[in-house]
Coordinates of C-alpha atoms in Angstrom, one line a residue:
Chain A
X774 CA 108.9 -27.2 -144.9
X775 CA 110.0 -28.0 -148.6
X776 CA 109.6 -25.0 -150.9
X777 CA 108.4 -28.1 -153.6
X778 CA 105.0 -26.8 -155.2
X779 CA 103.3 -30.0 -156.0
X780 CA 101.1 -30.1 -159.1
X781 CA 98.7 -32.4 -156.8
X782 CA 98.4 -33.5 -152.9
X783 CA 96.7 -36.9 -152.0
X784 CA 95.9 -37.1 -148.3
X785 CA 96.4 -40.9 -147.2
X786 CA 96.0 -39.6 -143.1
X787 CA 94.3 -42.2 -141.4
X788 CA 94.1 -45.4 -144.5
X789 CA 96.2 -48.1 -144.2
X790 CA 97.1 -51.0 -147.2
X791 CA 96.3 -50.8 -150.0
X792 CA 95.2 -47.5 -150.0
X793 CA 97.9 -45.3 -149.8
X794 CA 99.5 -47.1 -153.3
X795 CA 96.7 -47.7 -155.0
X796 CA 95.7 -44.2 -154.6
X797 CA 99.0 -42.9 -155.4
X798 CA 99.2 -44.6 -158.7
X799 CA 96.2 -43.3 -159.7
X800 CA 96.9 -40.2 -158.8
X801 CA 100.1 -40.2 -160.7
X802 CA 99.2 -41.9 -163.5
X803 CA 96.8 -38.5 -163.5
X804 CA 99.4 -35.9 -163.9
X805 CA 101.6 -35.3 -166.9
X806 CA 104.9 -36.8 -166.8
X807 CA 107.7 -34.2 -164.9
X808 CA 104.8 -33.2 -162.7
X809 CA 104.8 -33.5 -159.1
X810 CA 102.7 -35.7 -156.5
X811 CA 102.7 -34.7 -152.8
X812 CA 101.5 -38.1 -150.7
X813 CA 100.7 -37.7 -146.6
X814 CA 100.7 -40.8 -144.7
X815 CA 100.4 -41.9 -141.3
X816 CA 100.4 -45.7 -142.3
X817 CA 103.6 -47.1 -140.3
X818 CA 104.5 -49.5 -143.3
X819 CA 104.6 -46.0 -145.6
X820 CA 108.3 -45.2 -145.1
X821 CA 109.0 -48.5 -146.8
X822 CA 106.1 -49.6 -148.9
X823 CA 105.5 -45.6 -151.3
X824 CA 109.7 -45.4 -151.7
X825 CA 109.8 -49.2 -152.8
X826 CA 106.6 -48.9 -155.3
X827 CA 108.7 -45.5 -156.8
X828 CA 111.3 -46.8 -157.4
X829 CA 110.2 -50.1 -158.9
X830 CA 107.9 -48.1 -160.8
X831 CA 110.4 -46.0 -162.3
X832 CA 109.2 -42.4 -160.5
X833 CA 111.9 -40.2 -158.7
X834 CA 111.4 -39.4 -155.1
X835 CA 112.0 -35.9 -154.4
X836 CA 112.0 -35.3 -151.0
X837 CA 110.8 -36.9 -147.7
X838 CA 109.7 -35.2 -144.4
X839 CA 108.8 -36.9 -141.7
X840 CA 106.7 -34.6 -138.9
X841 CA 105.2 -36.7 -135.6
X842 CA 103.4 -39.8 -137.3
X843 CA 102.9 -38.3 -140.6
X844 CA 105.5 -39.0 -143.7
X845 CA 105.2 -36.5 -146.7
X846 CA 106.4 -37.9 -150.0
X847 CA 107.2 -35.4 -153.2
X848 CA 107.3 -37.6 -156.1
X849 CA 108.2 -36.6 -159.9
X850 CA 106.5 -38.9 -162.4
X851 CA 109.2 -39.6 -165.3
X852 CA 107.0 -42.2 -167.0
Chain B
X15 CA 71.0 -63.4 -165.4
X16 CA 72.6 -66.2 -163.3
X17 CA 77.0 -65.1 -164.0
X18 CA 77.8 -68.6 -162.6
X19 CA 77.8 -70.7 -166.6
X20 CA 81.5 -71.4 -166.6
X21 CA 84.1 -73.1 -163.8
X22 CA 83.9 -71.0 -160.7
X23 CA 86.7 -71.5 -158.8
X24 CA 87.3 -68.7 -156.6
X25 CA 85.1 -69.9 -153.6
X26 CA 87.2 -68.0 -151.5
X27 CA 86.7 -64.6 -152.5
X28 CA 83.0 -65.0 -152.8
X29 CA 80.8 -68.0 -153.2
X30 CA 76.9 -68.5 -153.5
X31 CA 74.7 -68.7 -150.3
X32 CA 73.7 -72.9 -149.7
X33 CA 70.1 -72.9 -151.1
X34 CA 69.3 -74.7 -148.0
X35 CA 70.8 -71.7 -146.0
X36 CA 69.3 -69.3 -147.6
X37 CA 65.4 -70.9 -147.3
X38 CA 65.8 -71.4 -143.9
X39 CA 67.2 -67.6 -143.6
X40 CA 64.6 -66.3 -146.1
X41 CA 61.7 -66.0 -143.1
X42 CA 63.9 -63.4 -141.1
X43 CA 63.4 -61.1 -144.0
X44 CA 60.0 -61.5 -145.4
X45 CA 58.2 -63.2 -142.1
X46 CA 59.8 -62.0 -139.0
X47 CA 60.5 -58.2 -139.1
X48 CA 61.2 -57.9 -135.3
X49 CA 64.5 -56.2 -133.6
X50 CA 65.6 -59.0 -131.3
X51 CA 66.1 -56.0 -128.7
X52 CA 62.2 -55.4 -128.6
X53 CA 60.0 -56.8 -125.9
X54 CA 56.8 -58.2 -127.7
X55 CA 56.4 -61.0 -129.5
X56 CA 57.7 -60.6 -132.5
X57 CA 61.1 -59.2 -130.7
X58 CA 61.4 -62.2 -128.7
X59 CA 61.8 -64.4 -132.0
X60 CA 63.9 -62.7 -133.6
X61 CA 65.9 -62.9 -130.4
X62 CA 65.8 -66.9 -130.5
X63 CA 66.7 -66.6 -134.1
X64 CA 69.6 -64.8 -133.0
X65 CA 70.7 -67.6 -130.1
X66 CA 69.3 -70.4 -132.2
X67 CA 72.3 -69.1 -134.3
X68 CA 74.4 -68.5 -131.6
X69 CA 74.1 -72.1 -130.7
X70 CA 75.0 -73.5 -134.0
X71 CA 77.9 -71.3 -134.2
X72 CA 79.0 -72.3 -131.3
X73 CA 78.7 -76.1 -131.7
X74 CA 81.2 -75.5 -134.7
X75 CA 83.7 -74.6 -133.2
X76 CA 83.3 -76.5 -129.9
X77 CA 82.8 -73.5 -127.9
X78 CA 82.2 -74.4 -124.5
X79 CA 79.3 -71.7 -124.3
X80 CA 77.2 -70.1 -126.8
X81 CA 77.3 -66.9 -124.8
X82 CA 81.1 -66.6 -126.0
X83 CA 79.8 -65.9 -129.5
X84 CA 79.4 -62.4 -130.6
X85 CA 78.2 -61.8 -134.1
X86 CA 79.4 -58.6 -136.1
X87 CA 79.0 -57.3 -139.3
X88 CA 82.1 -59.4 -141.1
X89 CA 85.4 -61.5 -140.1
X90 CA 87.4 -58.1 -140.9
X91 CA 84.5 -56.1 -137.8
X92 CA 85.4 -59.5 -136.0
X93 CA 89.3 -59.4 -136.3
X94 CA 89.4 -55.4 -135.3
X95 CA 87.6 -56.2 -132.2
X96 CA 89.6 -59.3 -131.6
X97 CA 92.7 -57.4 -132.1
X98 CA 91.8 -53.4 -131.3
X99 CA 89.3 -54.3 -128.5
X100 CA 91.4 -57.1 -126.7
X101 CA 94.6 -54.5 -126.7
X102 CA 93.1 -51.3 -125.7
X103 CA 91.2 -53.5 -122.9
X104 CA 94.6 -55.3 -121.8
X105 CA 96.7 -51.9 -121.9
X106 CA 98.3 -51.7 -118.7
X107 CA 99.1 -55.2 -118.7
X108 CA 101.6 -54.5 -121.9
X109 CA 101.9 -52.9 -124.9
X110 CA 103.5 -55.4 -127.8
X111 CA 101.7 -57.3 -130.9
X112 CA 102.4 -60.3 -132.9
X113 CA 101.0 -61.6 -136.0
X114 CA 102.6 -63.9 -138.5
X115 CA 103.4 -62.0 -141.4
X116 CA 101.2 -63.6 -143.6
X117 CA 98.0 -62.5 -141.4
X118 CA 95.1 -60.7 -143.5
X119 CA 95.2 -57.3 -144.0
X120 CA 92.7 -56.6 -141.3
X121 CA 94.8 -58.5 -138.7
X122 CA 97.3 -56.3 -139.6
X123 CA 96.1 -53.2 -140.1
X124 CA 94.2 -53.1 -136.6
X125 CA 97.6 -54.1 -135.4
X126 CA 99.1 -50.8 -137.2
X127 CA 96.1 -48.6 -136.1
X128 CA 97.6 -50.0 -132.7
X129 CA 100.9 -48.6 -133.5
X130 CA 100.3 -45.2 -133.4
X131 CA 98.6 -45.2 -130.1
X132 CA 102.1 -46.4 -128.0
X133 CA 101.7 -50.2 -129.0
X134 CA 105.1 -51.8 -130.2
X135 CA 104.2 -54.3 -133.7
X136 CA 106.3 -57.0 -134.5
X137 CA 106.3 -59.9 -137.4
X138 CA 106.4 -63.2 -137.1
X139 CA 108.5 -65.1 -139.9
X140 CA 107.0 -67.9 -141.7
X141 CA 109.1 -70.6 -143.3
X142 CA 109.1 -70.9 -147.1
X143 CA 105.8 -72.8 -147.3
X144 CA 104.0 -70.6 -144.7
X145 CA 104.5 -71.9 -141.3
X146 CA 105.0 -70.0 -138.9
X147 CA 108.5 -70.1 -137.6
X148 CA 108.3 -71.3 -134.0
X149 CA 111.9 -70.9 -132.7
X150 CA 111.1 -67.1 -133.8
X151 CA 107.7 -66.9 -132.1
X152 CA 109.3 -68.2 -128.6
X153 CA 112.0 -65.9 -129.0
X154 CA 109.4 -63.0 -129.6
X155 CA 107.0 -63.6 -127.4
X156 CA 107.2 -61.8 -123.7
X157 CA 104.7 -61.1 -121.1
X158 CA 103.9 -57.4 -122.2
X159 CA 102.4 -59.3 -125.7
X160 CA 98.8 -59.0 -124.8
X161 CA 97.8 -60.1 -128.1
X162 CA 99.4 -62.7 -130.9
X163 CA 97.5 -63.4 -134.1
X164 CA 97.9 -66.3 -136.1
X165 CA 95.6 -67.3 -139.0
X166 CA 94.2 -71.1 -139.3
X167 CA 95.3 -71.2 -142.4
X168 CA 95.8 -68.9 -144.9
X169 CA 93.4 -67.9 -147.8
X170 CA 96.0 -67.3 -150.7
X171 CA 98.7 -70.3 -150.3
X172 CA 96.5 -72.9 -148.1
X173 CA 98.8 -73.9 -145.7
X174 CA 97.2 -74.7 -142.2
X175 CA 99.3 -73.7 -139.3
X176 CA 100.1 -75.6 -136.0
X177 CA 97.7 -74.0 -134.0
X178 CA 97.8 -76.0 -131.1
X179 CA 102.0 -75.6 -130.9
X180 CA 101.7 -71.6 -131.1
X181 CA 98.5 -72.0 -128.5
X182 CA 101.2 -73.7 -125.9
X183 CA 103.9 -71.2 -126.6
X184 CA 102.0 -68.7 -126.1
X185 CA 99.9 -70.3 -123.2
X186 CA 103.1 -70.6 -121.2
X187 CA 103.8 -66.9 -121.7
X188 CA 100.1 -66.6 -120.0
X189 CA 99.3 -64.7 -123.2
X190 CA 96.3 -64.0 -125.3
X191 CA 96.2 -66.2 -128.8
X192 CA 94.1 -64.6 -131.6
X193 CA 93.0 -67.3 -134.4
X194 CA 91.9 -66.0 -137.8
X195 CA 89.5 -68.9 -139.0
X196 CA 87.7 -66.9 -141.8
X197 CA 89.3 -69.7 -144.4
X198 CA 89.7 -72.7 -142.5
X199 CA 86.4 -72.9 -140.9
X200 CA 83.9 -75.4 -142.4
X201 CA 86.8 -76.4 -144.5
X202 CA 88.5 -78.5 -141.4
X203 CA 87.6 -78.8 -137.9
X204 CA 88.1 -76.9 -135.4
X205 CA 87.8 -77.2 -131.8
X206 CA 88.9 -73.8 -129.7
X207 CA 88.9 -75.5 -126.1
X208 CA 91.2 -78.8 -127.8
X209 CA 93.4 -76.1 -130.1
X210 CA 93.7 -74.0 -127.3
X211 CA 92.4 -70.4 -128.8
X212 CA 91.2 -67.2 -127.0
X213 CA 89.8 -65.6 -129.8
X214 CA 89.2 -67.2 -133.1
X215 CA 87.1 -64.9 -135.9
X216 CA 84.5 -66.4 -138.4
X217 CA 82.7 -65.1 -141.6
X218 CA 79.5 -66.3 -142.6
X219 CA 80.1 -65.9 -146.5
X220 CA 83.0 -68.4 -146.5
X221 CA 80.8 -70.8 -145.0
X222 CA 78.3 -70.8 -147.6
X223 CA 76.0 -68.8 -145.8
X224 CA 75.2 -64.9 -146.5
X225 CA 77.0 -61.8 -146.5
X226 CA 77.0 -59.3 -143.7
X227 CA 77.5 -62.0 -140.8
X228 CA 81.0 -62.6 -139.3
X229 CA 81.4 -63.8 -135.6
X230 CA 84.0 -63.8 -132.8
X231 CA 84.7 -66.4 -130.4
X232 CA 86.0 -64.3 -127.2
X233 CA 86.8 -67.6 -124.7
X234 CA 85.8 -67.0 -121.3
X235 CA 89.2 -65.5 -119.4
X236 CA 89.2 -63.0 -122.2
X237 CA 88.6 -59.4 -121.3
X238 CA 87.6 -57.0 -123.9
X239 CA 86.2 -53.6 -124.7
X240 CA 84.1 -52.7 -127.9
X241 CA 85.4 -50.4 -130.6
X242 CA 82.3 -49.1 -131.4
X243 CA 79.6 -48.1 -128.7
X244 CA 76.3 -47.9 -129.2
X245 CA 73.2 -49.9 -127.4
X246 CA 73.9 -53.1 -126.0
X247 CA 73.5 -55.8 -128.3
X248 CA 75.9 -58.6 -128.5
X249 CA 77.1 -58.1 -124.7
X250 CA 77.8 -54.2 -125.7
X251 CA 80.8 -55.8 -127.8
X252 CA 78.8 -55.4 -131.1
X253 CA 76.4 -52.8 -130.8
X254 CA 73.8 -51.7 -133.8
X255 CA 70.5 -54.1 -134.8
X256 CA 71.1 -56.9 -135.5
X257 CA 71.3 -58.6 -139.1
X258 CA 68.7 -61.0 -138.5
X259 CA 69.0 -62.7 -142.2
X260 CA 72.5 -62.8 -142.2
X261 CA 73.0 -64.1 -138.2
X262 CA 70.4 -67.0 -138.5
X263 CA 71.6 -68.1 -142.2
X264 CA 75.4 -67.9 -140.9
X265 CA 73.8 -70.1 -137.9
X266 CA 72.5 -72.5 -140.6
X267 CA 75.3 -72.7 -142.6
X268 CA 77.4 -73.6 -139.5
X269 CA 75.2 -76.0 -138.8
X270 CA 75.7 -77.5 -141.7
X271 CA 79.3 -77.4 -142.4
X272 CA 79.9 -79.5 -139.1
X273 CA 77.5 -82.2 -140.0
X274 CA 78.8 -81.9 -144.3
X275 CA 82.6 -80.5 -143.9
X276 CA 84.1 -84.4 -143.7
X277 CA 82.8 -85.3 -146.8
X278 CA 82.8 -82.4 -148.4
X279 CA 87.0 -82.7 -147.5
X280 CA 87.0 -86.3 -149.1
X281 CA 85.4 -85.1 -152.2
X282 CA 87.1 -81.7 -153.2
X283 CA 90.7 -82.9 -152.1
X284 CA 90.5 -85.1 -154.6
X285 CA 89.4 -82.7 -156.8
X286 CA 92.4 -80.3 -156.0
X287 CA 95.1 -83.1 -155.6
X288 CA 94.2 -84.2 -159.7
X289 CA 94.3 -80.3 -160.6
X290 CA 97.8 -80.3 -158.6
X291 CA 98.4 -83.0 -160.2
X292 CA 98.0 -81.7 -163.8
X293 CA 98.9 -78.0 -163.7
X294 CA 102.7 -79.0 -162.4
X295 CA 103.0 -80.5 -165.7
X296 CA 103.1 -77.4 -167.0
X297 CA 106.8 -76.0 -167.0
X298 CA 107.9 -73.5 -165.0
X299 CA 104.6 -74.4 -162.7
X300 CA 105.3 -74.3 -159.2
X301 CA 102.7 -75.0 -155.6
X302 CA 103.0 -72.4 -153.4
X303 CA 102.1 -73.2 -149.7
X304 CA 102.5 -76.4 -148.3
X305 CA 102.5 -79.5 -150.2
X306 CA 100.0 -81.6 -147.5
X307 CA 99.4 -79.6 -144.6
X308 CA 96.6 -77.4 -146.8
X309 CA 93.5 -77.0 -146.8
X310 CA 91.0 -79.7 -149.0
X311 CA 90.0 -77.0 -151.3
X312 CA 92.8 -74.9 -152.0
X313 CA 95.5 -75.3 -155.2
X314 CA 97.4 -72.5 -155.6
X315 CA 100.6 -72.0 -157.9
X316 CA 102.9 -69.5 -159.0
X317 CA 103.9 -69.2 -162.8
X318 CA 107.7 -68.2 -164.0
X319 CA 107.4 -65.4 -166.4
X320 CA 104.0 -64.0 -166.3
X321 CA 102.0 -62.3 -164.4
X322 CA 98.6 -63.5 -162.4
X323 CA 96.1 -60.9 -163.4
X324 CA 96.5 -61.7 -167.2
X325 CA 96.0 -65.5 -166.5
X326 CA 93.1 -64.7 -164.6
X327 CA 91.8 -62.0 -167.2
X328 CA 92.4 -64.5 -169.9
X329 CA 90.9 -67.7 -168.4
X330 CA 88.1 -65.8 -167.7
X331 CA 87.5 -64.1 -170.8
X332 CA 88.7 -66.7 -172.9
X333 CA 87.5 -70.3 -171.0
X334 CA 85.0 -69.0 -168.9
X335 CA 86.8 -69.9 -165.8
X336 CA 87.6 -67.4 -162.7
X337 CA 90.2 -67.7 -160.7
X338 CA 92.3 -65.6 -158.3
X339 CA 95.3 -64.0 -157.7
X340 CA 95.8 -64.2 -154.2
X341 CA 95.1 -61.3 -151.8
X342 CA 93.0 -58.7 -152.6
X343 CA 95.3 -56.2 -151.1
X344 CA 97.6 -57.1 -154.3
X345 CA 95.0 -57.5 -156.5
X346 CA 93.9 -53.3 -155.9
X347 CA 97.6 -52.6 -156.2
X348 CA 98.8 -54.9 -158.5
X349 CA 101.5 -55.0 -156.0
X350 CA 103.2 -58.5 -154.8
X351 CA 101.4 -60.0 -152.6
X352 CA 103.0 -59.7 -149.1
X353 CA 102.3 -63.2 -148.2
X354 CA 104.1 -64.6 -151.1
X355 CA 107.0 -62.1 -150.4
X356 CA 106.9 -63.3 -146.7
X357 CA 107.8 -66.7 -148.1
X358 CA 111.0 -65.1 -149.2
X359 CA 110.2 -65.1 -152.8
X360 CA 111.3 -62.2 -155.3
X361 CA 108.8 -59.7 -156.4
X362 CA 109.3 -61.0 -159.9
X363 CA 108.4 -64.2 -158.9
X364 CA 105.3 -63.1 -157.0
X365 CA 103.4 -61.8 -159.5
X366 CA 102.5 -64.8 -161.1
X367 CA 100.1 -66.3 -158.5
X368 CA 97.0 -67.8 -159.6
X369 CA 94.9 -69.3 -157.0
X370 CA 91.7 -71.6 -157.2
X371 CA 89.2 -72.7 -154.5
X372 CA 86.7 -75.2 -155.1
X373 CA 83.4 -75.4 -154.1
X374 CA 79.7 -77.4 -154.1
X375 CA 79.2 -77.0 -158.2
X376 CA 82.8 -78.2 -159.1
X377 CA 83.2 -82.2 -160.3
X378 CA 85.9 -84.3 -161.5
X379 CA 84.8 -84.0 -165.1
X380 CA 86.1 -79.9 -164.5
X381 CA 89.5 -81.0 -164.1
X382 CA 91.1 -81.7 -167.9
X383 CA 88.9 -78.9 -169.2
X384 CA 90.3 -76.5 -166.6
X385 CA 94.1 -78.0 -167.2
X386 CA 93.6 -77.7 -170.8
X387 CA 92.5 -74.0 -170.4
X388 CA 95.6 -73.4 -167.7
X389 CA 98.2 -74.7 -170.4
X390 CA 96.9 -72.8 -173.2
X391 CA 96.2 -69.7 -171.0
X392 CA 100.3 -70.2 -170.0
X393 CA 102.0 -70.6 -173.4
X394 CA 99.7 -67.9 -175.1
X395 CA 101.2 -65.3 -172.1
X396 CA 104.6 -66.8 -172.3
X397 CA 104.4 -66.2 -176.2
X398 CA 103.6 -62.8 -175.8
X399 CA 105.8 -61.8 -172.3
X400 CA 109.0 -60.0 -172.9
X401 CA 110.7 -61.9 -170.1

């Protein structure tokens, strides 16, 4: 378990796409910048697709678990 | 307030009910209250509303019986019991999915939801104008994939696939073909027994009839299982009352399309071959999908340099015009679209998709107004984008 205390959590279990990202940038886009945003995600294509849309977006991926079918993302917004 | 003053041309995502449709619908509502489950009298019409529609449906699509028609709620209901309901049934006869990678979003989520039961998922590729790659679907095929999903043709680049090809490929695996016909039917003809599909899936709204009707062709050496249970309407594959307004206008509308859809084709190709025409004047304009092999209605391009939500924000807001971007998976993440990625294009160059779908109120006389609008629209968002 990471010993990262997110500033929010946003529980994707169970949705598929577009769900997880569009709910993740509007979760983001609702903390202050330097903040973190926890993201859980059974969606197979989550791996790939939350990584890819931080980084294009310019947000900095703290740590990834990955426990049975469910990914946890901690994500620092930086803008 | 009627919203439809301007140039609607974005059929696809929504488009009126047929007047037609929706008077011959209108006494399911307001005349006939009866639950087509229900004994009496005014059960057993609603019931022949229901098969009347069933009929109509089925004459469509060349079904060669009525009683393989099972109405839902909508194509996406209609593709997760295609896909979910045909897999879970087949199980033990294997375990591995197909679909081409430009299938809609329900196709392939059901297929993901799949995935985390023990099923194995794999991609098709599709060449760079959206056929699906047919070397790759031999070599990818095997007798453990109870289920391959190809779409008709595809809603945001309007290339038509080679149905009956993929039907023999996957025939001589003695494999189950899915067909997802939501945008291709009543747009060009489709026969399931000639084309050689198992399961093909239908939506009412994008034949001009009304929302909350979709429909499932299940052919008749398909086994399947329901995803929802319930009572036993619709052969216990579709349980829950029956939409009565929705089934018998769908029926209508499908009845309709078949006897309209060839000159309906003549007319709004030519339509969309002058708008082709005109917007790849515009520099930096280019056709996505396939240049001949799409459907009559469809134009869709991509735009160096800008992105697809501000053309469509602008042309709307500033011409009265409404168009789309393409999936509406993108559209909620502003995302590229993964059917224009799948075509191997950059996510730069994805993002500036616009697509248009015409329908029964567009004419010729549309087409130098809307070019006029989709030139300006373009150099004003060129002018202004820091690319």
């Amino acid at each position: 378990m990471s010993d990262i205390v997110p500033d929010t959590e946003l529980d994707c279990i169970g949705l598929y796409c577009p769900l997880p990202l569009s709910m993740a940038k509007e979760n983001i886009a609702n903390i202050d910048i330097g903040q973190v945003l926890k993201i859980l995600a059974d969606d197979p294509d989550a791996e790939k697709d939350i990584p890819g849309w931080a980084k294009r977006a310019g947000h900095q991926i703290l740590m990834f678990e990955r426990s049975g079918q469910v990914a946890t993302f901690w994500i620092k917004r930086i803008r | 307030m009627s919203f439809m003053q301007g140039i609607y041309l974005d059929n696809q995502s929504a488009m009126l009910p047929d007047p037609r449709v929706l008077d011959f619908a209108k006494r399911y509502l307001i005349e006939v209250p009866g639950n087509p489950s229900a004994l009496h009298s005014v059960g057993l019409a609603a019931k022949s509303a229901v098969e009347e529609a069933r009929e109509k449906v089925a004459e469509l699509i060349n079904a060669e019986d009525a009683r393989n028609v099972i109405f839902t709620g909508s194509a996406t209901e209609a593709n997760n019991l295609a896909i979910r309901g045909t897999a879970m049934r087949n199980a033990s006869k294997g375990m591995s999915l197909l679909a081409s990678r430009i299938e809609h979003i329900s196709v392939l989520n059901s297929m993901k939801d799949l995935q985390k039961n023990g099923f194995q998922l794999q991609l098709i590729p599709v060449d760079s104008k959206g056929i699906v790659d047919l070397q790759a679907l031999e070599r990818m095929i095997s007798k453990q994939t109870i289920v391959t999903s190809v779409m008709y043709a595809n809603g945001e680049i309007g290339t038509i696939e080679p149905i009956k090809e993929i039907s023999h490929i996957v025939h001589e695996k003695g494999m189950l073909l899915h067909v997802d016909a939501t945008v291709a039917a009543g747009r060009i003809p489709i026969d399931v027994q000639n084309d050689g599909i198992d399961l093909l899936t239908l939506s009412s709204n994008d034949i001009c009839g009304p929302q909350g009707a979709g429909a499932l062709y299940a052919g008749p050496d398909v086994k399947i299982q329901p995803v929802t249970v319930g009572g036993g309407q619709e052969r216990g594959l579709r349980p829950g009352t029956e939409n009565l307004f929705a089934i018998a206008g769908m029926g209508e509308a499908a009845r309709l399309a078949r006897l309209e859809m060839s000159d309906d084709s003549i007319r709004l190709k030519a339509i969309r071959d002058s708008l082709i025409r005109e917007i790849l004047k515009i520099d930096e304009t280019h056709l996505t999908g396939h240049a001949t092999n799409r459907l009559p209605h469809h134009a869709s391009f991509r735009f160096d340099r800008i992105e697809g939500e501000s053309i469509l924000l602008t042309l709307d807001a500033m011409f009265d015009i409404q168009v789309s971007t393409g999936s509406a998976c993108s559209s909620r993440t502003l995302e590229a679209s993964h059917v224009l990625l799948a075509l191997g294009l950059k996510h730069e160059q994805a993002h500036g998709s616009m697509v248009m779908t015409l329908g029964k109120s567009n004419h010729p006389d549309q087409i130098s107004v809307v070019f006029d609008a989709v030139k300006k629209t373009v150099a004003r968002l060129r002018a202004l984008s820091p690319l």
